[in-house]
């Protein structure tokens, strides 16, 4: 798998997790010693999204890149509104701001075409 394919799949997989209550709960169950809410932030902001632009990133097409950039902005603007997790993603799942982020992740995933 090429670096671009790997990156593409990583972004798609993260959008799937961010958009799915079931996947978030499964992730939390699979790694109980980790605060999943911290992971959901770190994986997107520290590991995956690094200001992708068409001039320096050929992993995604223009409309996909625009959708991913818009999701990043949307997510970033709302993180400060999220409650403390108290060690479980369920705290966020009960929060309307997190529900908005999840919906935006699902919409973005729909725009990012499969390989």
XYZ file of N, CA and C in Angstrom:
345
model
N 0.845 -1.173 0.000
C 0.000 0.000 0.000
C 0.891 1.236 0.000
N 0.616 2.173 -0.906
C 1.415 3.387 -0.986
C 1.142 4.290 0.209
N 2.016 5.253 0.410
C 1.851 6.202 1.505
C 0.540 6.962 1.357
N 0.213 7.375 0.119
C -1.038 8.097 -0.121
C -2.241 7.207 0.188
N -2.197 5.950 -0.218
C -3.298 5.023 0.058
C -3.449 4.808 1.556
N -2.328 4.692 2.237
C -2.346 4.499 3.682
C -2.956 5.722 4.376
N -2.539 6.894 3.947
C -3.056 8.130 4.529
C -4.554 8.268 4.251
N -4.939 7.972 3.024
C -6.346 8.051 2.625
C -7.198 7.119 3.497
N -6.734 5.896 3.641
C -7.483 4.928 4.444
C -7.532 5.350 5.903
N -6.461 5.941 6.404
C -6.444 6.420 7.785
C -7.464 7.516 8.033
N -7.567 8.452 7.108
C -8.536 9.537 7.236
C -9.954 8.971 7.151
N -10.188 8.093 6.199
C -11.516 7.488 6.049
C -11.898 6.693 7.307
N -10.969 5.912 7.826
C -11.243 5.110 9.027
C -11.543 6.009 10.225
N -10.803 7.104 10.343
C -11.033 8.014 11.464
C -12.387 8.691 11.344
N -12.775 9.098 10.137
C -14.094 9.692 9.932
C -15.194 8.682 10.269
N -14.956 7.422 9.954
C -15.933 6.382 10.290
C -16.102 6.272 11.802
N -14.989 6.264 12.519
C -15.061 6.177 13.981
C -15.737 7.417 14.557
N -15.329 8.577 14.068
C -15.906 9.820 14.587
C -17.406 9.914 14.324
N -17.874 9.276 13.280
C -19.284 9.338 12.939
C -20.135 8.216 13.507
N -19.536 7.293 14.245
C -20.262 6.106 14.673
C -20.207 5.894 16.185
N -21.357 5.963 16.809
C -21.433 5.674 18.243
C -20.960 4.254 18.531
N -21.392 3.307 17.711
C -21.019 1.906 17.914
C -19.504 1.708 17.838
N -18.861 2.337 16.854
C -17.411 2.184 16.727
C -16.675 2.858 17.878
N -17.179 3.977 18.354
C -16.545 4.649 19.488
C -16.644 3.790 20.747
N -17.812 3.216 20.978
C -17.986 2.352 22.146
C -17.142 1.079 22.030
N -17.044 0.531 20.828
C -16.213 -0.660 20.619
C -14.741 -0.326 20.859
N -14.298 0.813 20.371
C -12.923 1.264 20.566
C -12.641 1.399 22.057
N -13.558 2.027 22.784
C -13.385 2.184 24.226
C -13.325 0.823 24.921
N -14.151 -0.099 24.501
C -14.165 -1.449 25.080
C -12.847 -2.176 24.808
N -12.317 -2.009 23.598
C -11.095 -2.714 23.196
C -9.838 -2.194 23.880
N -9.838 -0.930 24.277
C -8.675 -0.349 24.966
C -9.136 0.394 26.228
N -9.557 -0.362 27.239
C -10.159 0.244 28.433
C -9.209 1.105 29.262
N -7.922 0.956 29.066
C -6.955 1.726 29.848
C -6.665 3.098 29.241
N -7.331 3.439 28.134
C -7.088 4.698 27.431
C -8.361 5.537 27.446
N -8.209 6.845 27.658
C -9.344 7.761 27.551
C -9.593 7.991 26.063
N -10.630 7.386 25.540
C -10.914 7.421 24.105
C -11.184 8.835 23.622
N -11.751 9.691 24.459
C -12.008 11.054 24.013
C -10.700 11.773 23.684
N -9.685 11.537 24.477
C -8.369 12.120 24.191
C -7.830 11.544 22.871
N -8.012 10.251 22.687
C -7.565 9.601 21.455
C -8.291 10.153 20.227
N -9.584 10.391 20.339
C -10.349 10.901 19.206
C -9.874 12.288 18.795
N -9.400 13.047 19.733
C -8.822 14.357 19.421
C -7.416 14.207 18.845
N -6.576 13.452 19.527
C -5.179 13.305 19.112
C -5.041 12.654 17.738
N -5.820 11.625 17.501
C -5.707 10.933 16.220
C -6.017 11.864 15.060
N -7.030 12.710 15.214
C -7.357 13.633 14.124
C -6.377 14.811 14.071
N -6.237 15.522 15.168
C -5.482 16.770 15.162
C -3.968 16.582 15.148
N -3.468 15.522 15.752
C -2.016 15.328 15.824
C -1.486 14.347 14.781
N -2.267 13.335 14.460
C -1.756 12.264 13.606
C -2.202 12.349 12.146
N -3.428 12.781 11.888
C -3.949 12.698 10.527
C -4.000 14.013 9.774
N -4.566 15.019 10.365
C -4.786 16.260 9.631
C -3.663 17.246 9.898
N -3.001 17.636 8.826
C -1.890 18.587 8.964
C -2.016 19.679 7.911
N -3.148 20.351 7.866
C -3.339 21.444 6.926
C -3.180 21.022 5.484
N -3.844 19.966 5.091
C -3.745 19.447 3.731
C -4.174 20.502 2.717
N -3.363 20.681 1.702
C -3.713 21.583 0.606
C -3.427 20.879 -0.712
N -4.120 21.270 -1.794
C -3.894 20.604 -3.088
C -2.445 20.697 -3.567
N -1.750 21.763 -3.208
C -0.387 21.932 -3.698
C 0.609 20.977 -3.052
N 0.319 20.522 -1.828
C 1.285 19.655 -1.169
C 0.726 18.282 -0.786
N -0.494 17.994 -1.205
C -1.083 16.712 -0.842
C -1.915 16.192 -1.998
N -1.475 15.122 -2.622
C -2.201 14.550 -3.754
C -3.015 13.324 -3.338
N -3.183 13.133 -2.041
C -3.929 11.984 -1.530
C -5.408 12.102 -1.855
N -5.940 13.313 -1.803
C -7.358 13.554 -2.020
C -7.553 14.511 -3.182
N -8.695 14.409 -3.828
C -9.053 15.310 -4.912
C -9.583 16.610 -4.328
N -9.694 17.638 -5.155
C -10.090 18.972 -4.709
C -11.327 19.022 -3.853
N -12.426 18.392 -4.294
C -13.663 18.445 -3.511
C -13.533 17.643 -2.217
N -12.790 16.552 -2.264
C -12.559 15.764 -1.051
C -11.734 16.572 -0.058
N -10.701 17.196 -0.573
C -9.822 17.995 0.278
C -10.590 19.149 0.916
N -11.468 19.769 0.141
C -12.287 20.859 0.682
C -13.205 20.337 1.789
N -13.799 19.178 1.594
C -14.691 18.596 2.603
C -13.917 18.247 3.873
N -12.730 17.682 3.715
C -11.909 17.322 4.875
C -11.464 18.577 5.618
N -11.068 19.606 4.888
C -10.662 20.873 5.511
C -11.826 21.506 6.262
N -13.018 21.443 5.678
C -14.209 21.983 6.340
C -14.524 21.183 7.607
N -14.401 19.861 7.531
C -14.627 19.049 8.731
C -13.623 19.439 9.812
N -12.362 19.577 9.438
C -11.332 19.949 10.409
C -11.706 21.262 11.106
N -12.087 22.254 10.319
C -12.476 23.546 10.884
C -13.666 23.373 11.839
N -14.675 22.644 11.401
C -15.880 22.401 12.184
C -15.531 21.725 13.511
N -14.747 20.674 13.452
C -14.330 19.912 14.638
C -13.513 20.803 15.575
N -12.547 21.500 15.024
C -11.654 22.352 15.805
C -12.425 23.444 16.545
N -13.404 24.038 15.889
C -14.178 25.118 16.506
C -15.039 24.633 17.672
N -15.335 23.357 17.714
C -16.258 22.839 18.726
C -15.589 22.072 19.866
N -14.327 21.756 19.735
C -13.688 20.939 20.781
C -13.721 21.601 22.156
N -13.610 22.909 22.196
C -13.617 23.593 23.502
C -15.008 23.563 24.153
N -16.030 23.209 23.396
C -17.399 23.148 23.917
C -17.756 21.764 24.461
N -16.856 20.811 24.290
C -17.126 19.448 24.747
C -16.885 19.332 26.249
N -17.706 18.556 26.935
C -17.524 18.379 28.381
C -16.324 17.487 28.683
N -15.874 17.528 29.933
C -14.856 16.571 30.361
C -15.448 15.181 30.220
N -14.635 14.253 29.782
C -15.155 12.919 29.482
C -15.445 12.067 30.709
N -14.767 12.354 31.790
C -14.865 11.520 32.994
C -14.475 10.081 32.695
N -13.568 9.909 31.708
C -13.018 8.595 31.406
C -13.841 7.738 30.476
N -14.931 8.285 29.934
C -15.741 7.486 29.016
C -16.283 8.342 27.874
N -16.341 7.746 26.716
C -16.883 8.431 25.548
C -18.392 8.644 25.682
N -19.024 7.913 26.555
C -20.473 8.064 26.754
C -20.838 9.492 27.155
N -19.959 10.169 27.874
C -20.191 11.561 28.256
C -20.348 12.420 27.003
N -19.479 12.190 26.038
C -19.565 12.955 24.782
C -20.761 12.512 23.959
N -21.046 11.231 23.941
C -22.169 10.736 23.142
C -23.494 11.347 23.599
N -23.570 11.752 24.849
C -24.777 12.382 25.382
C -24.804 13.894 25.143
N -23.764 14.423 24.523
C -23.627 15.864 24.337
C -24.052 16.280 22.927
N -24.880 17.311 22.790
C -25.333 17.736 21.458
C -24.207 18.243 20.557
N -23.185 18.846 21.124
C -22.057 19.316 20.307
C -21.337 18.118 19.690
N -21.128 17.069 20.462
C -20.479 15.866 19.924
C -21.352 15.233 18.849
N -22.645 15.250 19.056
C -23.556 14.710 18.051
C -23.438 15.491 16.735
N -23.262 16.807 16.816
C -23.052 17.619 15.609
C -21.743 17.238 14.914
N -20.695 17.036 15.699
C -19.405 16.637 15.134
C -19.530 15.278 14.458
N -20.234 14.369 15.102
C -20.429 13.045 14.521
C -21.184 13.139 13.183
N -22.218 13.950 13.138
C -22.983 14.110 11.898
C -22.110 14.709 10.796
N -21.308 15.690 11.151
C -20.403 16.302 10.159
C -19.378 15.276 9.670
N -18.902 14.423 10.540
C -17.962 13.362 10.134
C -18.628 12.418 9.139
N -19.871 12.055 9.393
C -20.599 11.168 8.464
C -20.789 11.835 7.107
N -21.161 13.094 7.102
C -21.340 13.823 5.827
C -20.016 13.913 5.079
N -18.945 14.164 5.797
C -17.632 14.276 5.167
C -17.214 12.940 4.573
N -17.442 11.875 5.303
C -17.089 10.537 4.808
C -17.819 10.236 3.504
N -19.073 10.634 3.410
C -19.815 10.423 2.175
C -19.172 11.119 0.979
N -18.509 12.250 1.237
C -17.883 13.043 0.164
C -16.505 12.527 -0.218
N -15.918 11.758 0.673
C -14.577 11.220 0.399
C -14.761 9.858 -0.251
N -14.607 9.843 -1.542
C -14.872 8.622 -2.320
C -13.910 7.496 -1.939
N -14.390 6.290 -2.087
C -13.544 5.120 -1.845
C -12.461 5.058 -2.913
N -11.363 4.412 -2.573
C -10.247 4.254 -3.526
C -10.680 3.529 -4.758
